[in-house]
PDB file of C-alpha atoms in Angstrom:
ATOM      1  CA  MET F   1     -13.987 -19.525   8.512  1.00 54.00           C
ATOM      2  CA  THR F   2     -10.952 -17.280   8.841  1.00 60.00           C
ATOM      3  CA  GLY F   3      -8.938 -14.388   7.676  1.00 56.00           C
ATOM      4  CA  ARG F   4     -10.667 -12.367   4.887  1.00 58.00           C
ATOM      5  CA  GLN F   5     -13.575 -14.620   4.396  1.00 60.00           C
ATOM      6  CA  CYS F   6     -14.483 -14.231   8.115  1.00 62.00           C
ATOM      7  CA  CYS F   7     -14.086 -10.417   7.758  1.00 59.00           C
ATOM      8  CA  GLU F   8     -16.311 -10.352   4.753  1.00 55.00           C
ATOM      9  CA  ALA F   9     -18.971 -12.306   6.441  1.00 58.00           C
ATOM     10  CA  LYS F  10     -18.933 -10.773  10.009  1.00 61.00           C
ATOM     11  CA  ASP F  11     -17.622  -7.350   9.832  1.00 64.00           C
ATOM     12  CA  PRO F  12     -19.792  -4.810   8.013  1.00 70.00           C
ATOM     13  CA  VAL F  13     -17.151  -1.924   8.306  1.00 74.00           C
ATOM     14  CA  PHE F  14     -14.715  -4.213   6.343  1.00 76.00           C
ATOM     15  CA  GLU F  15     -17.201  -5.227   3.770  1.00 81.00           C
ATOM     16  CA  THR F  16     -18.063  -1.374   3.201  1.00 85.00           C
ATOM     17  CA  ALA F  17     -14.145  -0.519   2.952  1.00 88.00           C
ATOM     18  CA  HIS F  18     -13.796  -3.594   0.794  1.00 86.00           C
ATOM     19  CA  ASN F  19     -16.573  -2.420  -1.804  1.00 88.00           C
ATOM     20  CA  ASP F  20     -15.452   1.395  -1.583  1.00 93.00           C
ATOM     21  CA  LEU F  21     -15.008   2.591  -5.083  1.00 95.00           C
ATOM     22  CA  HIS F  22     -12.208   4.707  -4.051  1.00 94.00           C
ATOM     23  CA  ASN F  23     -10.191   1.853  -3.120  1.00 93.00           C
ATOM     24  CA  LEU F  24     -10.995  -0.332  -6.452  1.00 92.00           C
ATOM     25  CA  PHE F  25      -8.979  -0.105  -9.542  1.00 91.00           C
ATOM     26  CA  PRO F  26      -8.730  -2.484 -12.311  1.00 86.00           C
ATOM     27  CA  ALA F  27      -5.904  -4.440 -12.589  1.00 86.00           C
ATOM     28  CA  ILE F  28      -3.728  -6.954 -14.672  1.00 85.00           C
ATOM     29  CA  GLY F  29      -4.593 -10.414 -13.360  1.00 89.00           C
ATOM     30  CA  GLU F  30      -1.162 -11.726 -13.200  1.00 89.00           C
ATOM     31  CA  VAL F  31       0.354  -8.360 -11.482  1.00 86.00           C
ATOM     32  CA  ASN F  32      -2.606  -8.367  -9.139  1.00 85.00           C
ATOM     33  CA  GLY F  33      -1.987 -11.940  -8.231  1.00 90.00           C
ATOM     34  CA  ASP F  34       1.778 -11.498  -7.637  1.00 87.00           C
ATOM     35  CA  ARG F  35       1.223  -8.314  -5.734  1.00 86.00           C
ATOM     36  CA  SER F  36      -1.059 -10.366  -3.219  1.00 87.00           C
ATOM     37  CA  ASN F  37      -1.641  -8.384  -0.009  1.00 87.00           C
ATOM     38  CA  PHE F  38       2.089  -7.212   0.248  1.00 90.00           C
ATOM     39  CA  ASN F  39       2.770  -3.627   1.706  1.00 91.00           C
ATOM     40  CA  TRP F  40       3.405  -0.687  -0.553  1.00 93.00           C
ATOM     41  CA  GLY F  41       6.905   0.433  -0.353  1.00 90.00           C
ATOM     42  CA  MET F  42      10.315   0.901  -2.241  1.00 91.00           C
ATOM     43  CA  VAL F  43      11.794  -2.234  -3.725  1.00 89.00           C
ATOM     44  CA  GLU F  44      15.619  -2.174  -4.309  1.00 84.00           C
ATOM     45  CA  GLY F  45      16.870  -2.687  -7.877  1.00 75.00           C
ATOM     46  CA  ASN F  46      14.764  -2.776 -10.899  1.00 72.00           C
ATOM     47  CA  LYS F  47      12.533  -5.890 -10.209  1.00 69.00           C
ATOM     48  CA  ARG F  48      10.554  -5.347 -13.449  1.00 72.00           C
ATOM     49  CA  GLU F  49       9.015  -8.488 -14.913  1.00 79.00           C
ATOM     50  CA  TYR F  50       5.566  -7.419 -16.421  1.00 83.00           C
ATOM     51  CA  GLY F  51       6.682  -6.089 -19.897  1.00 81.00           C
ATOM     52  CA  ALA F  52       5.722  -2.270 -20.341  1.00 82.00           C
ATOM     53  CA  CYS F  53       4.100  -2.337 -16.891  1.00 85.00           C
ATOM     54  CA  PRO F  54       6.938  -1.034 -14.517  1.00 86.00           C
ATOM     55  CA  MET F  55       5.565  -2.495 -11.353  1.00 89.00           C
ATOM     56  CA  GLU F  56       8.082  -3.976  -9.005  1.00 90.00           C
ATOM     57  CA  ILE F  57       7.443  -6.701  -6.597  1.00 90.00           C
ATOM     58  CA  ASP F  58       9.761  -8.405  -4.246  1.00 90.00           C
ATOM     59  CA  GLU F  59       8.280 -11.520  -2.761  1.00 90.00           C
ATOM     60  CA  SER F  60      11.074 -12.018  -0.397  1.00 90.00           C
ATOM     61  CA  ILE F  61      10.206  -9.007   1.758  1.00 90.00           C
ATOM     62  CA  ARG F  62       6.401  -8.965   0.671  1.00 92.00           C
ATOM     63  CA  ARG F  63       6.761  -5.460  -0.846  1.00 92.00           C
ATOM     64  CA  ALA F  64       5.373  -3.915  -4.020  1.00 91.00           C
ATOM     65  CA  GLU F  65       6.361  -0.452  -5.462  1.00 92.00           C
ATOM     66  CA  PRO F  66       3.994   0.955  -7.993  1.00 92.00           C
ATOM     67  CA  PRO F  67       4.962   2.736 -11.085  1.00 91.00           C
ATOM     68  CA  ASN F  68       6.010   6.493 -10.682  1.00 92.00           C
ATOM     69  CA  ALA F  69       3.013   7.707 -12.573  1.00 93.00           C
ATOM     70  CA  VAL F  70       0.473   6.201 -10.080  1.00 94.00           C
ATOM     71  CA  LYS F  71       2.438   6.419  -6.874  1.00 94.00           C
ATOM     72  CA  GLY F  72       0.624   9.557  -5.698  1.00 94.00           C
ATOM     73  CA  ASP F  73      -2.907   7.871  -6.581  1.00 96.00           C
ATOM     74  CA  VAL F  74      -1.859   5.052  -4.340  1.00 96.00           C
ATOM     75  CA  ALA F  75      -0.823   7.279  -1.498  1.00 95.00           C
ATOM     76  CA  ARG F  76      -3.976   9.304  -1.668  1.00 95.00           C
ATOM     77  CA  VAL F  77      -6.133   6.220  -1.520  1.00 96.00           C
ATOM     78  CA  MET F  78      -4.171   4.931   1.450  1.00 95.00           C
ATOM     79  CA  PHE F  79      -4.512   8.299   3.439  1.00 95.00           C
ATOM     80  CA  TYR F  80      -8.528   8.256   2.490  1.00 94.00           C
ATOM     81  CA  MET F  81      -8.769   4.560   3.852  1.00 94.00           C
ATOM     82  CA  GLU F  82      -7.239   5.609   7.069  1.00 93.00           C
ATOM     83  CA  ASP F  83      -9.231   8.856   7.348  1.00 92.00           C
ATOM     84  CA  THR F  84     -12.418   7.170   6.425  1.00 92.00           C
ATOM     85  CA  TYR F  85     -12.412   3.899   8.155  1.00 89.00           C
ATOM     86  CA  GLY F  86      -9.815   4.472  10.898  1.00 86.00           C
ATOM     87  CA  PHE F  87      -7.135   2.079   9.436  1.00 85.00           C
ATOM     88  CA  ARG F  88      -3.745   2.972  11.027  1.00 89.00           C
ATOM     89  CA  LEU F  89      -0.925   3.926   8.832  1.00 92.00           C
ATOM     90  CA  SER F  90       2.728   3.567  10.566  1.00 92.00           C
ATOM     91  CA  ASP F  91       4.780   6.731  10.523  1.00 91.00           C
ATOM     92  CA  GLN F  92       7.099   5.155   8.152  1.00 92.00           C
ATOM     93  CA  ASP F  93       4.266   4.570   5.775  1.00 93.00           C
ATOM     94  CA  ARG F  94       2.789   8.025   6.311  1.00 92.00           C
ATOM     95  CA  LYS F  95       6.051   9.626   5.425  1.00 92.00           C
ATOM     96  CA  LEU F  96       6.421   7.553   2.390  1.00 93.00           C
ATOM     97  CA  PHE F  97       2.984   8.399   1.089  1.00 94.00           C
ATOM     98  CA  SER F  98       3.449  11.824   1.660  1.00 93.00           C
ATOM     99  CA  VAL F  99       6.597  11.844  -0.576  1.00 93.00           C
ATOM    100  CA  TRP F 100       4.778   9.884  -3.078  1.00 94.00           C
ATOM    101  CA  SER F 101       1.709  12.317  -3.107  1.00 93.00           C
ATOM    102  CA  LYS F 102       3.988  15.326  -3.631  1.00 92.00           C
ATOM    103  CA  GLN F 103       5.955  13.729  -6.433  1.00 91.00           C
ATOM    104  CA  ASP F 104       2.819  12.860  -8.344  1.00 92.00           C
ATOM    105  CA  ALA F 105      -0.019  15.308  -8.037  1.00 93.00           C
ATOM    106  CA  PRO F 106      -3.609  14.490  -9.167  1.00 93.00           C
ATOM    107  CA  ASP F 107      -4.092  14.316 -12.869  1.00 93.00           C
ATOM    108  CA  ALA F 108      -7.073  15.106 -14.987  1.00 93.00           C
ATOM    109  CA  TRP F 109      -8.510  11.458 -14.897  1.00 94.00           C
ATOM    110  CA  GLU F 110      -7.770  10.947 -11.009  1.00 94.00           C
ATOM    111  CA  ILE F 111      -9.785  14.280 -10.292  1.00 94.00           C
ATOM    112  CA  GLU F 112     -12.466  13.112 -12.773  1.00 95.00           C
ATOM    113  CA  ARG F 113     -12.568   9.854 -11.241  1.00 95.00           C
ATOM    114  CA  ASN F 114     -13.046  11.172  -7.855  1.00 95.00           C
ATOM    115  CA  GLN F 115     -15.890  13.320  -8.876  1.00 95.00           C
ATOM    116  CA  ARG F 116     -17.712  10.541 -10.385  1.00 96.00           C
ATOM    117  CA  ILE F 117     -17.243   8.217  -7.378  1.00 95.00           C
ATOM    118  CA  ALA F 118     -18.508  11.022  -5.126  1.00 95.00           C
ATOM    119  CA  LYS F 119     -21.861  11.366  -7.453  1.00 95.00           C
ATOM    120  CA  ILE F 120     -22.288   7.512  -6.711  1.00 94.00           C
ATOM    121  CA  GLN F 121     -21.168   7.083  -2.972  1.00 91.00           C
ATOM    122  CA  GLY F 122     -21.866  10.718  -1.840  1.00 92.00           C
ATOM    123  CA  LYS F 123     -18.290  11.083  -0.614  1.00 92.00           C
ATOM    124  CA  ASP F 124     -15.277  12.153  -2.278  1.00 94.00           C
ATOM    125  CA  ASN F 125     -11.676  11.624  -1.499  1.00 95.00           C
ATOM    126  CA  ARG F 126     -10.574  14.794  -0.104  1.00 94.00           C
ATOM    127  CA  PHE F 127      -6.958  14.099  -0.384  1.00 95.00           C
ATOM    128  CA  ILE F 128      -7.558  14.749  -4.096  1.00 95.00           C
ATOM    129  CA  SER F 129     -10.225  17.358  -4.145  1.00 93.00           C
ATOM    130  CA  GLN F 130      -8.381  19.210  -1.409  1.00 91.00           C
ATOM    131  CA  TYR F 131      -5.041  18.602  -2.641  1.00 88.00           C
ATOM    132  CA  ALA F 132      -3.766  22.280  -3.110  1.00 63.00           C
ATOM    133  CA  GLY F 133      -4.677  22.800   0.710  1.00 40.00           C
ATOM    134  CA  ALA F 134      -7.879  24.810   0.301  1.00 32.00           C
ATOM    135  CA  ALA F 135      -8.762  26.760   3.213  1.00 30.00           C
ATOM    136  CA  SER F 136     -11.921  24.667   3.823  1.00 32.00           C
ATOM    137  CA  ALA F 137      -9.911  21.544   4.508  1.00 33.00           C
ATOM    138  CA  THR F 138     -10.472  20.674   7.888  1.00 35.00           C
ATOM    139  CA  PRO F 139      -8.616  17.445   9.186  1.00 38.00           C
ATOM    140  CA  SER F 140     -10.974  14.887  10.866  1.00 46.00           C
ATOM    141  CA  SER F 141     -10.279  13.734  14.444  1.00 42.00           C
ATOM    142  CA  ASN F 142      -8.394  10.349  13.287  1.00 42.00           C
ATOM    143  CA  THR F 143      -5.862  12.041  10.953  1.00 41.00           C
ATOM    144  CA  LYS F 144      -2.378  13.350  11.562  1.00 39.00           C
ATOM    145  CA  PRO F 145      -0.750  16.541  10.564  1.00 36.00           C
ATOM    146  CA  ALA F 146       1.014  14.560   7.899  1.00 35.00           C
ATOM    147  CA  GLU F 147      -2.033  15.763   5.913  1.00 40.00           C
ATOM    148  CA  ASP F 148      -0.637  19.033   5.418  1.00 41.00           C
ATOM    149  CA  ILE F 149       2.235  17.518   3.576  1.00 33.00           C
ATOM    150  CA  VAL F 150      -0.103  15.478   1.490  1.00 41.00           C
ATOM    151  CA  ASN F 151      -2.113  18.526   0.624  1.00 41.00           C
ATOM    152  CA  ALA F 152       0.680  20.618  -0.390  1.00 38.00           C
ATOM    153  CA  LYS F 153       1.487  21.540  -4.009  1.00 40.00           C
ATOM    154  CA  PRO F 154       3.923  19.454  -5.522  1.00 38.00           C
ATOM    155  CA  SER F 155       7.509  20.891  -5.944  1.00 39.00           C
ATOM    156  CA  SER F 156       9.822  19.893  -8.690  1.00 40.00           C
ATOM    157  CA  THR F 157      12.499  16.966  -8.115  1.00 46.00           C
ATOM    158  CA  LYS F 158      14.604  18.018  -5.047  1.00 50.00           C
ATOM    159  CA  ILE F 159      18.183  18.279  -5.870  1.00 54.00           C
ATOM    160  CA  THR F 160      20.753  19.109  -3.253  1.00 60.00           C
ATOM    161  CA  LYS F 161      23.880  21.089  -3.746  1.00 56.00           C
ATOM    162  CA  GLN F 162      25.766  17.913  -3.581  1.00 67.00           C
ATOM    163  CA  GLY F 163      23.874  16.632  -6.528  1.00 72.00           C
ATOM    164  CA  PHE F 164      21.672  13.989  -4.837  1.00 76.00           C
ATOM    165  CA  SER F 165      18.163  13.578  -6.054  1.00 74.00           C
ATOM    166  CA  CYS F 166      15.203  11.105  -5.675  1.00 71.00           C
ATOM    167  CA  ASP F 167      15.030  10.156  -9.362  1.00 63.00           C
ATOM    168  CA  THR F 168      16.899   6.998  -9.583  1.00 60.00           C
ATOM    169  CA  LYS F 169      19.331   5.750  -7.098  1.00 60.00           C
ATOM    170  CA  LYS F 170      17.683   3.015  -4.784  1.00 67.00           C
ATOM    171  CA  THR F 171      20.192   0.649  -3.384  1.00 80.00           C
ATOM    172  CA  CYS F 172      22.980   0.960  -0.926  1.00 82.00           C
ATOM    173  CA  SER F 173      25.601  -0.332  -3.862  1.00 80.00           C
ATOM    174  CA  GLN F 174      24.494   2.758  -5.930  1.00 80.00           C
ATOM    175  CA  MET F 175      25.016   5.449  -2.935  1.00 82.00           C
ATOM    176  CA  SER F 176      28.174   7.710  -3.281  1.00 83.00           C
ATOM    177  CA  SER F 177      28.338   8.168   0.323  1.00 86.00           C
ATOM    178  CA  CYS F 178      26.594   7.833   4.011  1.00 87.00           C
ATOM    179  CA  GLU F 179      25.162  11.661   3.184  1.00 84.00           C
ATOM    180  CA  GLU F 180      23.492  10.306   0.066  1.00 84.00           C
ATOM    181  CA  ALA F 181      22.041   7.240   1.655  1.00 80.00           C
ATOM    182  CA  LYS F 182      20.830   9.617   4.618  1.00 80.00           C
ATOM    183  CA  PHE F 183      19.245  11.757   1.853  1.00 79.00           C
ATOM    184  CA  GLN F 184      17.574   9.065   0.091  1.00 77.00           C
ATOM    185  CA  LEU F 185      15.902   7.645   3.349  1.00 73.00           C
ATOM    186  CA  LYS F 186      14.926  10.981   4.601  1.00 70.00           C
ATOM    187  CA  SER F 187      13.818  13.008   1.612  1.00 71.00           C
ATOM    188  CA  CYS F 188      12.930  10.344  -0.519  1.00 73.00           C
ATOM    189  CA  ALA F 189      11.370   7.826   1.833  1.00 66.00           C
ATOM    190  CA  ASN F 190      13.526   5.334   0.107  1.00 72.00           C
ATOM    191  CA  THR F 191      12.822   2.778   3.358  1.00 71.00           C
ATOM    192  CA  GLY F 192      14.404  -0.207   1.277  1.00 72.00           C
ATOM    193  CA  ILE F 193      17.903   1.147   2.375  1.00 76.00           C
ATOM    194  CA  ASP F 194      17.116   0.842   6.025  1.00 73.00           C
ATOM    195  CA  GLY F 195      16.754  -2.968   6.294  1.00 69.00           C
ATOM    196  CA  ASP F 196      16.336  -3.192  10.101  1.00 66.00           C
ATOM    197  CA  GLY F 197      14.157   0.046  10.400  1.00 67.00           C
ATOM    198  CA  ASP F 198      16.608   1.692  12.928  1.00 69.00           C
ATOM    199  CA  GLY F 199      16.691   4.890  11.062  1.00 73.00           C
ATOM    200  CA  VAL F 200      20.258   4.302  10.001  1.00 80.00           C
ATOM    201  CA  PRO F 201      20.497   3.589   6.048  1.00 80.00           C
ATOM    202  CA  CYS F 202      23.242   1.342   4.430  1.00 85.00           C
ATOM    203  CA  ALA F 203      24.971  -0.289   7.349  1.00 82.00           C
ATOM    204  CA  LYS F 204      28.048  -0.534   5.480  1.00 80.00           C
ATOM    205  CA  LEU F 205      28.332   3.134   4.418  1.00 81.00           C
ATOM    206  CA  CYS F 206      26.922   4.627   7.646  1.00 84.00           C
ATOM    207  CA  LYS F 207      28.870   2.599  10.242  1.00 76.00           C
TER     208      LYS F 207
END
């Protein structure tokens, strides 16, 4: 017995995390199967193969990008899982999820769902309930200052004086300059344009 089956049988923390209602969502079988255990992230281009469901999955890099309407939901679950179970997020993931959480604030259903789960499990997702940065919010010992960004009120789409924004452009071929590529990487957490992870986007543009 190896991998997930072993964890489910031998690790009570894994089993609790696996069954945590905050981490469970209904999903279309085909999409869930294709997504597998790929990392969340930005997918270059428009790899949308599920009809009206704007989910993007790139098997070649084992990465999945959720629809814009639920990116914040995904981010807040990831922060909750780290906060509750000590699963460590990379700095790159933390920056990406912080951007997603700001761009997609909790809606009425996410808030209601959180409250319902809290009544059942006795614990809410504070990254939803304390989203506006309530004074009572106290980071736990295994969280990092990035939560201050997560809990901040969302701002309107950022547009620079050069006209750059996080709305549409994703690939290096769509960038007008190295400056725009750097904006996409740093302000939009578009990690897909930094293939080797060295912090320099679009090598051909930013030589």
